[in-house]
């Protein structure tokens, strides 16, 4: 999952509700998306992206998809 830094806390709550216990967070992720190019050199974390790598089973992934959808909109 790649999200903006401001949405990280909400994503972590959604993951917790889905029973996700194993994940890694990579900060300052760069790339191109719906909001245009993102660079990791913003003066504050507000404009930066993070990537969450998740290890889970199929049932957890279904719960996560339901819980995190509102965060990603």
XYZ file of C-alpha atoms in Angstrom:
73
model
C 0.000 0.000 0.000
C 1.381 3.428 -0.932
C -0.259 6.353 0.861
C 0.487 9.897 1.890
C 2.100 10.400 5.278
C -1.011 12.172 6.659
C -3.054 8.974 6.111
C -0.569 6.637 7.848
C -2.246 6.613 11.275
C -5.658 5.876 9.757
C -4.146 3.069 7.661
C -2.479 1.547 10.733
C -5.814 1.623 12.589
C -7.535 -0.096 9.649
C -4.788 -2.721 9.596
C -5.138 -3.337 13.314
C -8.909 -3.772 12.989
C -8.260 -6.336 10.238
C -5.936 -8.295 12.530
C -2.745 -7.420 10.627
C 0.278 -7.940 12.874
C 3.202 -8.200 10.422
C 4.173 -5.210 8.320
C 7.026 -2.870 7.415
C 6.839 0.839 6.658
C 9.149 2.449 4.098
C 9.335 6.245 4.296
C 9.970 8.802 1.532
C 8.667 6.639 -1.319
C 8.876 8.354 -4.700
C 6.929 7.719 -7.874
C 3.967 8.708 -10.012
C 0.294 8.264 -9.160
C -3.150 9.820 -9.436
C -1.864 12.978 -7.764
C 1.126 13.355 -10.068
C 4.807 12.833 -9.289
C 5.881 12.472 -5.669
C 9.416 13.161 -4.538
C 10.833 12.246 -1.153
C 12.436 15.624 -0.555
C 9.501 17.683 0.707
C 10.265 20.168 3.516
C 7.730 18.411 5.746
C 6.364 14.855 5.854
C 2.922 16.097 4.754
C 3.731 15.798 1.036
C 5.689 12.548 1.310
C 4.490 9.027 0.630
C 5.051 5.888 2.665
C 4.806 2.273 1.528
C 3.366 -0.360 3.830
C 4.429 -3.938 3.079
C 2.062 -6.423 4.686
C 2.355 -10.138 5.382
C -1.093 -11.677 5.852
C -3.324 -14.537 4.832
C -6.250 -14.366 2.423
C -8.922 -13.758 5.101
C -6.893 -10.939 6.659
C -6.413 -9.380 3.214
C -10.184 -9.366 2.606
C -10.803 -7.686 5.985
C -8.014 -5.215 5.291
C -9.460 -4.322 1.873
C -12.822 -3.531 3.497
C -11.267 -1.526 6.343
C -8.730 0.479 4.364
C -10.886 1.434 1.365
C -12.209 4.629 3.075
C -8.632 5.680 3.941
C -7.518 5.395 0.316
C -10.288 7.578 -1.160
